[in-house]
Amino acid sequence: LAVKGQRGDGDALAAVLAKIDHISPAVRRAAVVATGMLATRCDDAVVQKLHTCLHDNYKEVRLVAIRALSQVAERGNEKVSAMVFKLSVDRDSRVRHFALEALAHVAHIEDR
């Protein structure tokens, strides 16, 4: 779906967001990736939806949710920074790595 849409395409984003809670982890993962590509920055509804994906049972969904949040959050977004910071102490090293990369994109320069 992301291939057919462009950033800011509301119809494509709505279609993708409808799949973010799908039973299949592969579909959820693809929906999260597409959300990061289609959503405009500072969309609170998208941030909230991606926040729920940070708690997915499947690590791959969590990883792409971290990356998608860094794509849609503006620098200095304290809410997203706090969400991602919590994952910087995750038991999985890849989750920690993705979280620290996302913080580098989202945190205030003084906070890094």
Short mmCIF file of C-alpha atoms in Angstrom, two decimals:
data_model
loop_
_atom_site.label_atom_id
_atom_site.label_comp_id
_atom_site.label_asym_id
_atom_site.label_seq_id
_atom_site.Cartn_x
_atom_site.Cartn_y
_atom_site.Cartn_z
CA LEU A 1 0.00 0.00 0.00
CA ALA A 2 2.80 2.44 0.75
CA VAL A 3 4.08 2.02 -2.80
CA LYS A 4 0.74 3.26 -4.13
CA GLY A 5 0.61 6.25 -1.81
CA GLN A 6 2.74 9.22 -0.94
CA ARG A 7 3.46 10.86 2.38
CA GLY A 8 0.31 12.67 3.41
CA ASP A 9 -2.05 10.47 1.34
CA GLY A 10 -4.93 10.16 3.79
CA ASP A 11 -6.74 7.38 1.95
CA ALA A 12 -3.65 5.17 1.73
CA LEU A 13 -2.80 5.89 5.37
CA ALA A 14 -6.32 4.97 6.50
CA ALA A 15 -6.09 1.68 4.60
CA VAL A 16 -2.74 0.90 6.20
CA LEU A 17 -3.86 1.85 9.71
CA ALA A 18 -6.82 -0.51 9.33
CA LYS A 19 -4.32 -3.38 9.08
CA ILE A 20 -2.14 -2.40 12.04
CA ASP A 21 -4.14 -4.65 14.41
CA HIS A 22 -4.31 -7.59 11.99
CA ILE A 23 -3.99 -11.11 13.39
CA SER A 24 -0.90 -11.81 11.25
CA PRO A 25 2.38 -10.37 12.58
CA ALA A 26 3.66 -10.05 8.99
CA VAL A 27 0.67 -7.90 8.04
CA ARG A 28 1.07 -5.79 11.20
CA ARG A 29 4.76 -5.32 10.44
CA ALA A 30 4.05 -4.26 6.84
CA ALA A 31 1.30 -1.89 8.03
CA VAL A 32 3.67 -0.24 10.53
CA VAL A 33 6.39 0.18 7.89
CA ALA A 34 3.88 1.71 5.48
CA THR A 35 2.55 4.00 8.22
CA GLY A 36 6.04 5.42 8.74
CA MET A 37 6.27 6.10 5.01
CA LEU A 38 2.79 7.62 4.57
CA ALA A 39 2.04 9.60 7.74
CA THR A 40 2.78 13.27 8.00
CA ARG A 41 4.90 14.53 10.87
CA CYS A 42 3.22 15.43 14.15
CA ASP A 43 0.06 13.33 13.59
CA ASP A 44 -0.99 12.52 17.15
CA ALA A 45 -3.44 9.80 16.08
CA VAL A 46 -0.66 8.00 14.19
CA VAL A 47 1.74 8.39 17.10
CA GLN A 48 -0.84 6.82 19.43
CA LYS A 49 -1.43 3.92 17.04
CA LEU A 50 2.32 3.31 16.70
CA HIS A 51 2.68 3.52 20.48
CA THR A 52 0.42 0.49 20.83
CA CYS A 53 2.71 -1.37 18.41
CA LEU A 54 5.65 -0.85 20.75
CA HIS A 55 4.03 -3.48 22.98
CA ASP A 56 3.36 -6.05 20.26
CA ASN A 57 4.17 -9.66 21.10
CA TYR A 58 6.38 -9.90 18.02
CA LYS A 59 9.77 -8.23 18.18
CA GLU A 60 9.84 -7.41 14.45
CA VAL A 61 6.65 -5.36 14.82
CA ARG A 62 8.16 -3.51 17.79
CA LEU A 63 11.34 -2.79 15.84
CA VAL A 64 9.57 -1.24 12.87
CA ALA A 65 7.25 0.67 15.22
CA ILE A 66 10.29 2.33 16.80
CA ARG A 67 11.62 3.29 13.39
CA ALA A 68 8.20 4.54 12.22
CA LEU A 69 7.86 6.72 15.31
CA SER A 70 11.19 8.35 14.54
CA GLN A 71 9.94 9.05 11.00
CA VAL A 72 6.69 10.73 12.04
CA ALA A 73 7.76 12.58 15.21
CA GLU A 74 9.29 16.01 15.03
CA ARG A 75 12.60 16.65 16.76
CA GLY A 76 12.04 17.47 20.40
CA ASN A 77 8.79 15.53 20.73
CA GLU A 78 8.99 14.67 24.41
CA LYS A 79 6.09 12.23 24.26
CA VAL A 80 7.74 10.10 21.56
CA SER A 81 11.14 10.44 23.20
CA ALA A 82 9.70 9.05 26.45
CA MET A 83 7.99 6.17 24.60
CA VAL A 84 11.18 5.19 22.83
CA PHE A 85 13.45 5.79 25.83
CA LYS A 86 11.59 3.09 27.78
CA LEU A 87 12.75 0.60 25.15
CA SER A 88 16.41 1.58 25.52
CA VAL A 89 16.59 -0.89 28.42
CA ASP A 90 14.71 -3.71 26.69
CA ARG A 91 16.09 -7.21 27.18
CA ASP A 92 16.58 -7.58 23.42
CA SER A 93 19.72 -5.90 22.05
CA ARG A 94 18.13 -5.09 18.68
CA VAL A 95 15.23 -3.32 20.37
CA ARG A 96 17.71 -1.32 22.46
CA HIS A 97 19.72 -0.46 19.33
CA PHE A 98 16.65 0.70 17.38
CA ALA A 99 15.46 2.72 20.39
CA LEU A 100 18.78 4.55 20.70
CA GLU A 101 18.84 5.26 16.96
CA ALA A 102 15.31 6.66 17.16
CA LEU A 103 16.25 8.84 20.12
CA ALA A 104 19.07 10.32 18.06
CA HIS A 105 16.47 11.47 15.53
CA VAL A 106 13.77 12.63 17.93
CA ALA A 107 15.45 14.04 21.04
CA HIS A 108 16.48 17.68 21.40
CA ILE A 109 20.11 18.13 20.45
CA GLU A 110 20.85 19.13 24.05
CA ASP A 111 19.24 15.88 25.29
CA ARG A 112 21.42 13.55 23.20
#
